[in-house]
């Protein structure tokens, strides 16, 4: 089992920045690829960014490319999502997930409870 706890969400004005953190506990953190997903009101949960387990490749959704950065600190068992130049359409509950990696949610076995990000115009 892996437990994931997100933090860092909040209310920010458009153009601002936030950094989300996801602390993992349980099984060895380095054995898992990590991803961030988000779900806006009335919409399905969607892929945001991930670090793949093999090769360490990083992928981003087109909607956040150039604005968001995913990183991980294996010593702290934590994955981060630095979000810059935020837009109102980035408003959503953000979830971190651990698993095999990629943009398909079915590739992830463990999920956090989510953290709310609200971007005001």
PDB file of C-alpha atoms in Angstrom:
ATOM      1  CA  UNK A   1       0.000   0.000   0.000  1.00  0.00           C
ATOM      2  CA  UNK A   2       1.027   3.571  -0.671  1.00  0.00           C
ATOM      3  CA  UNK A   3      -0.590   6.501   1.071  1.00  0.00           C
ATOM      4  CA  UNK A   4      -0.553   9.839  -0.722  1.00  0.00           C
ATOM      5  CA  UNK A   5      -1.335  13.197   0.851  1.00  0.00           C
ATOM      6  CA  UNK A   6      -1.547  16.342  -1.270  1.00  0.00           C
ATOM      7  CA  UNK A   7      -1.086  19.870   0.020  1.00  0.00           C
ATOM      8  CA  UNK A   8      -0.471  23.364  -1.291  1.00  0.00           C
ATOM      9  CA  UNK A   9      -3.773  24.116  -2.940  1.00  0.00           C
ATOM     10  CA  UNK A  10      -5.592  27.389  -2.433  1.00  0.00           C
ATOM     11  CA  UNK A  11      -7.003  30.516  -4.003  1.00  0.00           C
ATOM     12  CA  UNK A  12      -4.796  32.522  -6.351  1.00  0.00           C
ATOM     13  CA  UNK A  13      -5.332  35.263  -8.899  1.00  0.00           C
ATOM     14  CA  UNK A  14      -4.859  34.626 -12.576  1.00  0.00           C
ATOM     15  CA  UNK A  15      -1.197  34.871 -13.497  1.00  0.00           C
ATOM     16  CA  UNK A  16      -0.110  33.718 -10.058  1.00  0.00           C
ATOM     17  CA  UNK A  17       1.699  30.588  -8.949  1.00  0.00           C
ATOM     18  CA  UNK A  18       1.182  27.682  -6.594  1.00  0.00           C
ATOM     19  CA  UNK A  19       3.260  24.653  -5.722  1.00  0.00           C
ATOM     20  CA  UNK A  20       1.475  21.439  -4.892  1.00  0.00           C
ATOM     21  CA  UNK A  21       3.149  18.729  -2.872  1.00  0.00           C
ATOM     22  CA  UNK A  22       2.296  15.074  -2.567  1.00  0.00           C
ATOM     23  CA  UNK A  23       3.911  13.163   0.262  1.00  0.00           C
ATOM     24  CA  UNK A  24       4.025   9.387  -0.051  1.00  0.00           C
ATOM     25  CA  UNK A  25       4.322   6.783   2.667  1.00  0.00           C
ATOM     26  CA  UNK A  26       4.210   3.034   2.729  1.00  0.00           C
ATOM     27  CA  UNK A  27       6.007   1.148   0.004  1.00  0.00           C
ATOM     28  CA  UNK A  28       9.257   2.349  -1.517  1.00  0.00           C
ATOM     29  CA  UNK A  29       8.588   5.612  -3.290  1.00  0.00           C
ATOM     30  CA  UNK A  30      11.223   5.114  -5.968  1.00  0.00           C
ATOM     31  CA  UNK A  31       9.421   2.020  -7.222  1.00  0.00           C
ATOM     32  CA  UNK A  32       6.564   4.120  -8.555  1.00  0.00           C
ATOM     33  CA  UNK A  33       5.991   6.556 -11.355  1.00  0.00           C
ATOM     34  CA  UNK A  34       4.048   9.580 -10.160  1.00  0.00           C
ATOM     35  CA  UNK A  35       1.362  11.557 -11.855  1.00  0.00           C
ATOM     36  CA  UNK A  36      -0.858  14.570 -11.330  1.00  0.00           C
ATOM     37  CA  UNK A  37      -4.455  14.683 -12.499  1.00  0.00           C
ATOM     38  CA  UNK A  38      -7.222  17.226 -12.023  1.00  0.00           C
ATOM     39  CA  UNK A  39     -10.982  17.349 -12.047  1.00  0.00           C
ATOM     40  CA  UNK A  40     -12.908  20.536 -12.681  1.00  0.00           C
ATOM     41  CA  UNK A  41     -16.554  20.898 -11.645  1.00  0.00           C
ATOM     42  CA  UNK A  42     -18.821  18.996 -13.996  1.00  0.00           C
ATOM     43  CA  UNK A  43     -15.908  17.487 -15.916  1.00  0.00           C
ATOM     44  CA  UNK A  44     -14.084  14.185 -15.926  1.00  0.00           C
ATOM     45  CA  UNK A  45     -10.729  13.818 -14.253  1.00  0.00           C
ATOM     46  CA  UNK A  46      -7.923  14.553 -16.693  1.00  0.00           C
ATOM     47  CA  UNK A  47      -4.192  14.014 -16.951  1.00  0.00           C
ATOM     48  CA  UNK A  48      -1.888  16.909 -16.056  1.00  0.00           C
ATOM     49  CA  UNK A  49       1.685  15.599 -15.775  1.00  0.00           C
ATOM     50  CA  UNK A  50       3.669  12.504 -14.938  1.00  0.00           C
ATOM     51  CA  UNK A  51       7.115  11.117 -14.436  1.00  0.00           C
ATOM     52  CA  UNK A  52       7.460   7.681 -15.954  1.00  0.00           C
ATOM     53  CA  UNK A  53       9.079   4.872 -14.003  1.00  0.00           C
ATOM     54  CA  UNK A  54      11.339   3.702 -16.815  1.00  0.00           C
ATOM     55  CA  UNK A  55      13.724   6.247 -18.261  1.00  0.00           C
ATOM     56  CA  UNK A  56      12.493   9.022 -16.026  1.00  0.00           C
ATOM     57  CA  UNK A  57      10.637  10.667 -18.912  1.00  0.00           C
ATOM     58  CA  UNK A  58       8.290  13.512 -18.073  1.00  0.00           C
ATOM     59  CA  UNK A  59       5.052  14.247 -19.881  1.00  0.00           C
ATOM     60  CA  UNK A  60       2.616  17.129 -19.713  1.00  0.00           C
ATOM     61  CA  UNK A  61      -0.851  17.773 -20.994  1.00  0.00           C
ATOM     62  CA  UNK A  62      -0.807  20.324 -23.797  1.00  0.00           C
ATOM     63  CA  UNK A  63      -2.940  22.657 -21.710  1.00  0.00           C
ATOM     64  CA  UNK A  64      -0.228  23.038 -19.048  1.00  0.00           C
ATOM     65  CA  UNK A  65       2.954  22.594 -21.072  1.00  0.00           C
ATOM     66  CA  UNK A  66       5.356  25.459 -20.465  1.00  0.00           C
ATOM     67  CA  UNK A  67       3.507  26.585 -17.328  1.00  0.00           C
ATOM     68  CA  UNK A  68       3.596  23.560 -14.999  1.00  0.00           C
ATOM     69  CA  UNK A  69       6.618  21.555 -13.845  1.00  0.00           C
ATOM     70  CA  UNK A  70       6.532  18.155 -12.180  1.00  0.00           C
ATOM     71  CA  UNK A  71       9.447  17.069 -10.044  1.00  0.00           C
ATOM     72  CA  UNK A  72      10.174  14.535  -7.368  1.00  0.00           C
ATOM     73  CA  UNK A  73      12.439  14.293  -4.344  1.00  0.00           C
ATOM     74  CA  UNK A  74      13.031  10.609  -3.708  1.00  0.00           C
ATOM     75  CA  UNK A  75      14.808  11.321  -0.409  1.00  0.00           C
ATOM     76  CA  UNK A  76      11.633  12.986   0.866  1.00  0.00           C
ATOM     77  CA  UNK A  77       9.230  10.625  -0.917  1.00  0.00           C
ATOM     78  CA  UNK A  78       7.511  13.672  -2.331  1.00  0.00           C
ATOM     79  CA  UNK A  79       6.384  14.756  -5.770  1.00  0.00           C
ATOM     80  CA  UNK A  80       5.719  18.383  -6.619  1.00  0.00           C
ATOM     81  CA  UNK A  81       3.741  20.299  -9.192  1.00  0.00           C
ATOM     82  CA  UNK A  82       4.921  23.846  -9.705  1.00  0.00           C
ATOM     83  CA  UNK A  83       2.150  25.805 -11.401  1.00  0.00           C
ATOM     84  CA  UNK A  84       2.942  29.188 -12.926  1.00  0.00           C
ATOM     85  CA  UNK A  85       0.922  31.616 -15.031  1.00  0.00           C
ATOM     86  CA  UNK A  86      -2.271  30.126 -13.656  1.00  0.00           C
ATOM     87  CA  UNK A  87      -5.507  30.613 -15.544  1.00  0.00           C
ATOM     88  CA  UNK A  88      -9.120  30.404 -14.356  1.00  0.00           C
ATOM     89  CA  UNK A  89      -9.489  27.225 -16.408  1.00  0.00           C
ATOM     90  CA  UNK A  90      -6.874  25.593 -14.172  1.00  0.00           C
ATOM     91  CA  UNK A  91      -9.427  25.640 -11.351  1.00  0.00           C
ATOM     92  CA  UNK A  92      -9.937  22.046 -10.243  1.00  0.00           C
ATOM     93  CA  UNK A  93      -9.270  19.490  -7.557  1.00  0.00           C
ATOM     94  CA  UNK A  94      -5.754  18.211  -8.136  1.00  0.00           C
ATOM     95  CA  UNK A  95      -4.867  14.598  -7.370  1.00  0.00           C
ATOM     96  CA  UNK A  96      -1.531  12.870  -7.238  1.00  0.00           C
ATOM     97  CA  UNK A  97      -1.240   9.208  -8.095  1.00  0.00           C
ATOM     98  CA  UNK A  98       1.362   6.450  -7.940  1.00  0.00           C
ATOM     99  CA  UNK A  99       1.707   3.562 -10.340  1.00  0.00           C
ATOM    100  CA  UNK A 100       3.284   2.584 -13.652  1.00  0.00           C
ATOM    101  CA  UNK A 101       3.036   6.080 -15.102  1.00  0.00           C
ATOM    102  CA  UNK A 102       1.639   7.634 -18.246  1.00  0.00           C
ATOM    103  CA  UNK A 103      -1.489   9.605 -19.023  1.00  0.00           C
ATOM    104  CA  UNK A 104      -3.960   6.752 -18.565  1.00  0.00           C
ATOM    105  CA  UNK A 105      -5.557   6.789 -15.120  1.00  0.00           C
ATOM    106  CA  UNK A 106      -5.827   2.999 -15.158  1.00  0.00           C
ATOM    107  CA  UNK A 107      -2.015   2.852 -14.930  1.00  0.00           C
ATOM    108  CA  UNK A 108      -2.143   4.226 -11.386  1.00  0.00           C
ATOM    109  CA  UNK A 109      -2.895   2.093  -8.352  1.00  0.00           C
ATOM    110  CA  UNK A 110      -2.856   4.659  -5.562  1.00  0.00           C
ATOM    111  CA  UNK A 111      -4.490   8.072  -5.318  1.00  0.00           C
ATOM    112  CA  UNK A 112      -4.451  10.956  -2.902  1.00  0.00           C
ATOM    113  CA  UNK A 113      -7.551  12.672  -1.570  1.00  0.00           C
ATOM    114  CA  UNK A 114      -7.042  15.777  -3.704  1.00  0.00           C
ATOM    115  CA  UNK A 115      -6.364  19.438  -3.060  1.00  0.00           C
ATOM    116  CA  UNK A 116      -8.477  22.309  -4.354  1.00  0.00           C
ATOM    117  CA  UNK A 117      -6.937  24.934  -6.613  1.00  0.00           C
ATOM    118  CA  UNK A 118      -9.056  27.961  -7.432  1.00  0.00           C
ATOM    119  CA  UNK A 119      -7.853  30.625  -9.855  1.00  0.00           C
ATOM    120  CA  UNK A 120      -9.786  33.870  -9.877  1.00  0.00           C
ATOM    121  CA  UNK A 121      -9.957  36.133 -12.905  1.00  0.00           C
TER     122      UNK A 121
END
